[in-house]
Backbone as ProteinMPNN parsed JSONL, in Angstrom:
{"seq_chain_A": "MKYLHTMIRIKNIDESLNFYCKLLGLKEIKRRESEKGRFTLIFLAAENSTEDSGLLELTYNWDPEEYKGGRNFGHLAYRVKNIYETCDHLMKNGITINRPPRDGHMAFIKSPDNISIEILQEGDPLEIKEPWSSMRNIGNW", "coords_chain_A": {"N_chain_A": [[108.437, 124.875, 118.586], [105.461, 123.413, 119.79], [104.395, 120.439, 121.884], [100.339, 119.742, 121.213], [99.021, 117.419, 121.401], [97.999, 114.045, 121.862], [96.658, 111.348, 119.363], [93.731, 109.156, 120.205], [92.013, 106.78, 118.88], [88.164, 105.587, 119.82], [86.698, 103.391, 120.861], [84.021, 102.929, 122.602], [82.464, 105.673, 124.421], [81.481, 105.885, 126.813], [82.881, 104.017, 128.799], [85.399, 104.169, 127.835], [85.859, 107.052, 128.922], [85.185, 106.054, 131.24], [87.638, 104.398, 132.029], [90.119, 106.283, 131.696], [89.124, 108.973, 133.149], [88.115, 108.307, 135.696], [89.981, 105.216, 136.537], [92.569, 106.078, 135.792], [92.967, 109.489, 136.125], [92.38, 111.535, 134.934], [91.423, 113.945, 133.776], [87.702, 115.256, 131.78], [88.818, 118.311, 129.172], [87.124, 119.45, 127.722], [84.875, 118.858, 124.757], [83.835, 118.224, 121.636], [81.531, 118.372, 118.89], [81.035, 117.141, 116.059], [78.304, 117.152, 114.059], [78.179, 117.372, 110.746], [80.712, 116.382, 110.037], [80.618, 113.742, 111.704], [81.668, 112.935, 114.501], [82.984, 112.779, 117.555], [85.424, 114.607, 120.174], [87.237, 113.876, 122.317], [89.425, 116.014, 124.665], [91.661, 115.591, 127.466], [92.923, 116.068, 129.936], [96.065, 115.934, 132.368], [97.727, 115.962, 135.381], [99.951, 117.922, 134.447], [99.141, 118.658, 132.46], [98.808, 121.779, 130.068], [96.102, 123.433, 128.962], [95.781, 124.199, 126.621], [97.821, 121.278, 125.742], [99.821, 118.967, 126.192], [97.828, 117.108, 126.313], [95.489, 114.274, 126.03], [93.589, 112.915, 123.411], [90.613, 112.271, 122.638], [88.963, 110.127, 120.037], [85.815, 109.701, 118.652], [84.187, 108.093, 116.414], [81.351, 108.155, 114.348], [80.25, 106.432, 113.07], [80.168, 102.852, 113.195], [83.394, 101.099, 112.777], [86.223, 98.998, 112.236], [89.123, 99.033, 114.307], [92.07, 98.585, 112.383], [95.639, 97.86, 111.765], [96.831, 99.565, 113.925], [94.764, 101.73, 113.219], [93.432, 102.477, 115.463], [95.444, 104.407, 116.61], [96.26, 107.284, 116.735], [97.587, 110.671, 116.085], [100.5, 112.854, 116.761], [100.488, 115.368, 118.274], [101.965, 119.216, 116.695], [102.059, 122.837, 117.42], [103.247, 125.572, 115.155], [104.791, 128.488, 114.673], [104.865, 128.804, 111.779], [103.128, 127.668, 109.27], [103.77, 126.988, 106.33], [106.459, 127.654, 106.046], [107.987, 125.874, 107.617], [106.81, 123.538, 106.776], [107.746, 124.001, 104.394], [110.51, 123.26, 104.69], [110.84, 121.144, 106.062], [109.615, 119.849, 103.427], [112.218, 120.196, 101.816], [114.322, 118.811, 103.083], [113.375, 116.609, 102.405], [111.096, 114.94, 103.275], [108.201, 113.599, 102.96], [104.983, 116.028, 102.325], [102.053, 114.444, 103.543], [99.306, 115.618, 103.398], [98.562, 118.641, 102.456], [99.18, 122.168, 103.815], [97.114, 123.394, 102.704], [94.551, 125.391, 103.322], [96.081, 126.816, 105.191], [96.305, 126.394, 107.711], [96.696, 123.753, 108.39], [99.032, 120.737, 108.031], [99.766, 117.28, 107.681], [101.968, 114.86, 108.37], [104.283, 111.975, 108.291], [106.454, 110.435, 110.073], [109.45, 108.77, 110.197], [109.333, 106.242, 111.027], [106.611, 105.561, 110.408], [104.513, 107.056, 111.827], [101.766, 109.424, 112.412], [101.723, 112.867, 112.067], [100.559, 115.881, 113.105], [100.589, 118.728, 112.155], [100.016, 122.162, 112.768], [99.049, 125.433, 112.279], [99.98, 128.264, 114.582], [97.899, 130.503, 116.044], [95.543, 132.09, 114.477], [94.601, 131.022, 110.406], [97.473, 130.574, 107.677], [97.067, 132.977, 105.202], [96.085, 131.812, 102.185], [97.568, 129.997, 99.869], [99.935, 129.916, 97.102], [102.461, 127.047, 96.643], [100.886, 125.862, 97.895], [98.04, 125.864, 97.825], [96.977, 124.122, 96.136], [98.464, 122.11, 96.237], [97.969, 118.322, 96.365], [96.112, 115.74, 98.13], [98.67, 113.28, 99.641], [99.375, 109.566, 99.624], [98.475, 108.361, 102.878], [97.626, 109.521, 105.717]], "CA_chain_A": [[107.481, 124.093, 118.005], [104.917, 123.21, 120.665], [103.769, 119.63, 121.595], [99.557, 119.478, 121.721], [98.669, 116.339, 122.049], [98.048, 112.39, 121.038], [94.804, 110.683, 119.306], [93.301, 107.689, 119.852], [89.986, 106.564, 118.466], [87.574, 105.002, 120.289], [84.994, 102.355, 120.087], [82.43, 103.481, 123.418], [82.767, 107.305, 124.887], [81.618, 105.364, 128.305], [84.092, 102.426, 128.843], [86.42, 105.122, 128.313], [86.238, 107.642, 129.764], [85.92, 105.61, 132.663], [89.303, 103.989, 132.106], [90.991, 106.859, 131.394], [88.999, 109.21, 134.296], [87.668, 107.647, 135.991], [90.619, 105.133, 136.913], [93.309, 106.904, 135.481], [92.83, 110.171, 136.798], [92.557, 111.861, 133.479], [90.217, 114.87, 134.128], [87.275, 116.095, 130.371], [88.528, 119.347, 129.846], [86.918, 119.997, 126.563], [84.462, 118.765, 124.254], [83.561, 119.327, 120.27], [81.116, 117.761, 118.854], [80.703, 117.379, 114.372], [77.588, 116.839, 112.835], [78.567, 117.091, 109.923], [81.606, 115.09, 110.183], [80.012, 112.733, 112.553], [82.937, 112.0, 115.203], [83.097, 113.964, 119.005], [86.34, 114.409, 120.099], [86.724, 114.747, 123.979], [90.321, 116.109, 125.249], [91.635, 114.861, 128.766], [94.58, 116.541, 130.624], [96.381, 115.336, 133.425], [97.719, 117.228, 136.248], [100.627, 118.974, 134.512], [98.616, 119.648, 131.567], [97.631, 123.129, 130.81], [94.219, 123.97, 128.554], [96.019, 123.418, 125.048], [98.792, 121.088, 125.53], [100.018, 117.35, 126.864], [96.445, 116.067, 126.492], [95.497, 112.904, 125.112], [92.136, 113.093, 122.476], [89.825, 109.985, 122.271], [88.218, 110.091, 119.214], [84.808, 108.855, 118.908], [83.855, 107.729, 115.261], [79.882, 107.682, 115.348], [80.065, 105.216, 112.275], [81.405, 101.857, 114.086], [84.532, 101.419, 112.473], [87.524, 98.381, 113.011], [90.601, 100.081, 113.591], [93.787, 98.335, 112.356], [96.813, 98.443, 111.379], [97.306, 100.959, 114.531], [94.44, 102.734, 113.052], [93.273, 103.693, 116.567], [96.256, 105.258, 117.703], [95.872, 108.823, 115.059], [98.174, 111.017, 115.079], [101.325, 113.695, 117.185], [100.535, 117.373, 116.922], [102.709, 120.448, 116.676], [101.463, 123.68, 117.013], [104.569, 125.902, 114.726], [104.672, 130.041, 114.098], [104.563, 129.569, 110.371], [103.456, 126.798, 108.645], [104.494, 127.784, 105.307], [108.226, 127.371, 106.449], [108.068, 124.208, 108.408], [106.273, 122.747, 105.243], [108.57, 123.879, 102.945], [111.96, 123.07, 105.666], [110.283, 119.502, 106.007], [110.035, 118.619, 102.064], [113.342, 120.205, 101.345], [114.6, 117.884, 103.849], [113.043, 114.693, 102.088], [109.783, 114.433, 104.437], [106.405, 113.516, 102.345], [103.285, 116.221, 102.833], [100.919, 114.017, 103.139], [98.12, 116.555, 103.335], [99.396, 119.657, 102.493], [98.087, 123.07, 104.073], [96.311, 124.04, 101.923], [93.519, 125.985, 104.269], [97.153, 128.042, 105.604], [96.727, 125.872, 108.936], [96.942, 122.249, 108.875], [98.86, 119.763, 107.401], [100.205, 115.968, 107.672], [103.509, 113.891, 107.877], [104.594, 111.198, 108.518], [107.672, 110.042, 111.036], [109.748, 108.033, 109.657], [108.199, 105.154, 111.781], [105.181, 105.57, 109.854], [102.891, 107.511, 112.674], [101.364, 110.538, 111.534], [102.118, 113.974, 112.703], [99.749, 116.988, 112.609], [101.065, 120.768, 112.356], [98.914, 123.502, 112.542], [99.511, 127.11, 112.629], [99.695, 129.102, 115.733], [96.89, 131.75, 115.697], [94.602, 132.103, 113.042], [95.425, 130.695, 109.2], [98.199, 132.039, 106.661], [96.692, 133.936, 103.653], [95.895, 130.906, 101.41], [98.927, 130.75, 98.423], [100.716, 128.435, 96.125], [101.952, 126.14, 95.934], [100.0, 124.863, 98.602], [96.825, 125.726, 98.062], [96.875, 123.219, 94.692], [99.524, 120.407, 96.231], [97.465, 117.032, 96.334], [96.564, 114.372, 99.214], [100.048, 111.833, 98.909], [99.147, 108.004, 100.624], [97.229, 108.53, 104.188], [98.004, 110.135, 107.321]], "C_chain_A": [[106.708, 123.783, 119.78], [104.172, 121.51, 120.813], [102.285, 119.939, 122.191], [99.06, 117.972, 122.037], [98.817, 114.622, 120.944], [96.194, 111.895, 120.72], [95.019, 109.891, 119.101], [92.2, 107.512, 119.399], [89.362, 105.526, 119.251], [86.51, 104.068, 119.759], [83.738, 103.161, 121.283], [83.129, 104.578, 124.696], [82.551, 106.829, 126.257], [82.899, 104.668, 128.81], [84.851, 103.439, 128.689], [87.141, 105.756, 128.978], [86.204, 107.127, 131.488], [87.284, 104.821, 133.144], [90.16, 105.314, 132.048], [91.121, 108.554, 132.713], [89.051, 108.195, 135.518], [88.597, 106.496, 137.651], [92.045, 105.596, 136.495], [94.045, 108.013, 136.173], [92.815, 111.547, 136.036], [91.489, 113.027, 133.837], [90.166, 115.704, 132.659], [87.78, 117.676, 131.058], [87.627, 120.562, 128.791], [86.095, 118.511, 125.493], [84.732, 118.889, 123.34], [82.767, 118.323, 119.604], [80.618, 117.284, 117.31], [79.427, 116.864, 113.792], [77.883, 116.063, 111.205], [80.14, 115.97, 109.16], [81.504, 113.588, 110.939], [81.6, 112.223, 113.357], [82.5, 113.039, 116.068], [84.788, 113.965, 119.031], [86.531, 114.948, 121.788], [88.465, 114.609, 124.009], [90.885, 116.416, 126.966], [92.86, 115.564, 129.288], [94.678, 115.737, 131.853], [96.874, 116.543, 134.015], [99.103, 117.998, 135.613], [100.501, 119.294, 132.922], [98.44, 120.706, 131.025], [96.298, 122.808, 129.445], [94.631, 123.353, 126.729], [97.183, 122.617, 124.466], [99.012, 119.814, 126.815], [98.692, 116.755, 126.869], [96.97, 114.753, 125.909], [93.366, 113.066, 124.675], [92.165, 111.943, 122.581], [88.704, 110.787, 121.607], [86.938, 109.252, 118.586], [83.983, 108.9, 117.244], [81.948, 107.571, 115.284], [79.314, 106.669, 114.583], [81.067, 104.163, 112.321], [82.045, 101.943, 112.649], [85.309, 99.878, 113.164], [88.258, 98.474, 112.306], [91.886, 98.502, 113.915], [94.487, 98.473, 111.957], [97.434, 99.389, 112.125], [96.606, 101.878, 114.161], [93.69, 103.692, 114.378], [93.77, 104.449, 116.843], [96.178, 106.426, 116.281], [96.705, 109.277, 115.004], [99.267, 112.02, 116.615], [100.773, 114.68, 117.075], [101.071, 118.086, 117.469], [102.25, 121.708, 116.665], [103.206, 124.521, 116.551], [103.608, 127.389, 114.513], [103.943, 129.708, 112.945], [104.615, 128.428, 109.534], [103.721, 126.459, 107.471], [105.467, 126.752, 105.341], [108.108, 126.452, 107.01], [107.734, 123.843, 107.778], [107.185, 122.452, 104.344], [110.307, 124.102, 102.955], [111.659, 121.055, 105.731], [110.677, 118.732, 104.077], [111.306, 118.949, 101.149], [114.273, 119.291, 101.958], [114.471, 116.755, 103.808], [111.837, 114.317, 102.688], [108.392, 115.354, 103.117], [105.619, 115.002, 103.066], [102.415, 115.721, 102.232], [99.497, 114.565, 102.402], [98.866, 117.944, 103.506], [99.01, 120.584, 103.107], [97.723, 123.939, 102.929], [95.845, 125.165, 102.066], [95.049, 126.785, 105.046], [97.004, 127.634, 107.485], [96.679, 124.778, 109.303], [97.019, 121.185, 108.37], [99.405, 118.236, 108.184], [101.395, 115.674, 107.46], [103.521, 112.945, 108.523], [106.024, 110.616, 109.235], [108.634, 108.428, 110.021], [109.089, 106.055, 109.983], [106.985, 104.197, 111.113], [103.743, 105.819, 110.63], [102.782, 108.93, 112.252], [101.635, 111.534, 112.68], [101.823, 114.666, 112.12], [100.462, 117.812, 113.206], [99.705, 121.402, 112.101], [99.658, 124.207, 113.206], [99.464, 127.943, 113.909], [98.63, 130.526, 114.943], [96.544, 131.273, 114.174], [95.786, 131.991, 111.667], [96.3, 131.378, 108.949], [96.985, 132.277, 105.744], [97.108, 132.215, 102.677], [96.773, 131.506, 100.1], [99.052, 129.357, 97.903], [102.215, 128.714, 96.563], [101.126, 125.532, 96.61], [98.996, 124.695, 98.623], [96.475, 124.406, 96.89], [97.696, 121.434, 95.01], [97.998, 119.196, 96.708], [97.8, 116.298, 98.004], [98.057, 113.6, 98.669], [99.742, 111.154, 100.503], [98.107, 109.216, 101.793], [98.292, 109.623, 105.421], [97.423, 109.759, 108.241]], "O_chain_A": [[107.378, 123.934, 120.802], [103.39, 121.231, 119.904], [102.287, 120.338, 123.355], [98.751, 117.664, 123.189], [99.395, 114.284, 119.911], [95.136, 111.988, 121.342], [95.873, 109.425, 118.347], [91.328, 108.343, 119.652], [90.024, 104.497, 119.391], [85.805, 103.997, 118.753], [82.778, 103.819, 120.881], [83.977, 104.338, 125.555], [83.37, 107.27, 127.064], [83.87, 105.317, 129.2], [85.136, 103.821, 129.824], [88.256, 105.601, 129.477], [86.804, 107.524, 132.486], [87.781, 104.701, 134.264], [91.226, 105.087, 132.62], [92.141, 109.124, 133.102], [89.955, 107.531, 136.024], [88.377, 106.574, 138.86], [92.795, 105.208, 137.39], [95.167, 107.923, 136.671], [93.239, 112.569, 136.577], [90.488, 112.511, 134.332], [89.322, 116.581, 132.476], [87.61, 118.198, 132.159], [87.475, 121.78, 128.884], [86.602, 117.389, 125.473], [85.766, 119.544, 123.209], [83.28, 117.207, 119.684], [79.436, 116.956, 117.414], [79.589, 116.02, 112.911], [77.839, 114.924, 110.741], [80.333, 115.22, 108.203], [82.194, 112.59, 110.73], [82.408, 111.403, 112.92], [81.836, 114.004, 115.689], [85.426, 113.443, 118.117], [86.136, 115.988, 122.316], [89.004, 113.583, 123.593], [90.493, 117.411, 127.576], [93.886, 115.338, 128.646], [93.782, 115.048, 132.339], [96.713, 117.698, 133.621], [99.464, 118.872, 136.401], [101.319, 119.912, 132.24], [97.397, 121.066, 131.57], [95.783, 121.696, 129.332], [94.089, 122.541, 125.98], [97.642, 122.809, 123.34], [98.531, 119.771, 127.948], [98.562, 115.758, 127.578], [98.052, 114.305, 125.531], [92.365, 113.233, 125.372], [92.962, 111.006, 122.623], [87.907, 111.61, 122.057], [87.156, 108.164, 118.052], [83.197, 109.822, 117.027], [81.371, 106.936, 116.167], [78.312, 106.038, 114.917], [82.216, 104.179, 111.877], [81.591, 102.531, 111.668], [85.095, 99.573, 114.338], [88.501, 98.351, 111.106], [92.292, 97.835, 114.867], [94.42, 99.562, 111.385], [98.331, 100.082, 111.645], [97.058, 103.003, 114.379], [93.451, 104.898, 114.436], [93.197, 105.413, 117.351], [96.055, 106.168, 115.083], [97.358, 108.892, 114.034], [98.689, 111.843, 117.688], [100.453, 115.102, 115.964], [101.012, 118.052, 118.698], [101.849, 121.899, 115.517], [104.202, 124.295, 117.238], [102.402, 127.52, 114.306], [102.766, 130.035, 112.797], [105.676, 128.037, 109.048], [104.013, 125.263, 107.454], [105.479, 125.587, 104.945], [108.276, 125.764, 106.003], [108.646, 123.036, 107.601], [107.482, 121.429, 103.727], [111.088, 124.608, 102.149], [112.363, 120.093, 105.421], [111.395, 117.833, 103.636], [111.56, 118.356, 100.1], [115.172, 118.948, 101.19], [114.96, 115.893, 104.538], [111.563, 113.126, 102.541], [107.983, 116.444, 102.718], [105.661, 115.094, 104.293], [101.928, 115.966, 101.128], [98.875, 114.199, 101.404], [99.583, 118.271, 104.452], [97.873, 120.201, 103.385], [98.147, 125.012, 102.499], [96.256, 126.093, 101.37], [94.557, 127.717, 105.683], [97.461, 128.361, 108.366], [96.614, 124.559, 110.513], [96.053, 120.472, 108.098], [99.373, 118.253, 109.414], [101.989, 116.111, 106.474], [102.746, 112.903, 109.478], [106.771, 110.325, 108.301], [108.217, 107.429, 109.434], [108.642, 105.136, 109.298], [106.6, 103.029, 111.163], [102.612, 105.36, 110.47], [103.746, 109.517, 111.76], [101.75, 111.245, 113.871], [102.177, 114.78, 110.946], [100.904, 117.804, 114.355], [98.712, 121.136, 111.425], [100.467, 124.057, 114.122], [98.292, 128.291, 114.055], [98.648, 131.155, 113.885], [96.978, 130.559, 113.271], [96.945, 132.394, 111.572], [96.449, 132.493, 109.448], [95.995, 131.546, 105.777], [98.22, 131.691, 102.61], [96.814, 132.603, 99.543], [98.564, 128.25, 98.126], [102.891, 129.724, 96.756], [100.515, 124.604, 96.079], [98.527, 123.709, 99.191], [95.428, 123.801, 97.122], [97.629, 120.322, 94.486], [97.113, 119.621, 97.451], [98.798, 116.234, 98.722], [98.384, 113.435, 97.494], [99.766, 111.565, 101.663], [97.445, 110.242, 101.635], [99.393, 110.148, 105.583], [97.692, 110.192, 109.361]]}, "name": "protein", "num_of_chains": 1, "seq": "MKYLHTMIRIKNIDESLNFYCKLLGLKEIKRRESEKGRFTLIFLAAENSTEDSGLLELTYNWDPEEYKGGRNFGHLAYRVKNIYETCDHLMKNGITINRPPRDGHMAFIKSPDNISIEILQEGDPLEIKEPWSSMRNIGNW"}
């Protein structure tokens, strides 16, 4: 398993970049905008981060939202060699898969402290298959 990033939601891109980049010294290494999803993702790296691990993901949702109950903190993210095997192992050990890997690429679970954890398939998504493809979301993540 490889640690990828921590995601937090932000209300103002300029203020956040000033804080994280100018004041803390992080560097913006990539940005993705989604017209369909109405969000912007900005990935920041510290000196010891790589292009795909140890990053801070700033998520700016284009539609205003008041973040309550820790919703501004998004999730931890890990990449695994086989998402189906990982999720099967977790389920067999009593962990609820909140967002099953229906797409062969992404799943979400929660820690005992209710922290969302994103699990991503290493490389290309796996072939879509049952029981994953028909599993429904449970709760939130």
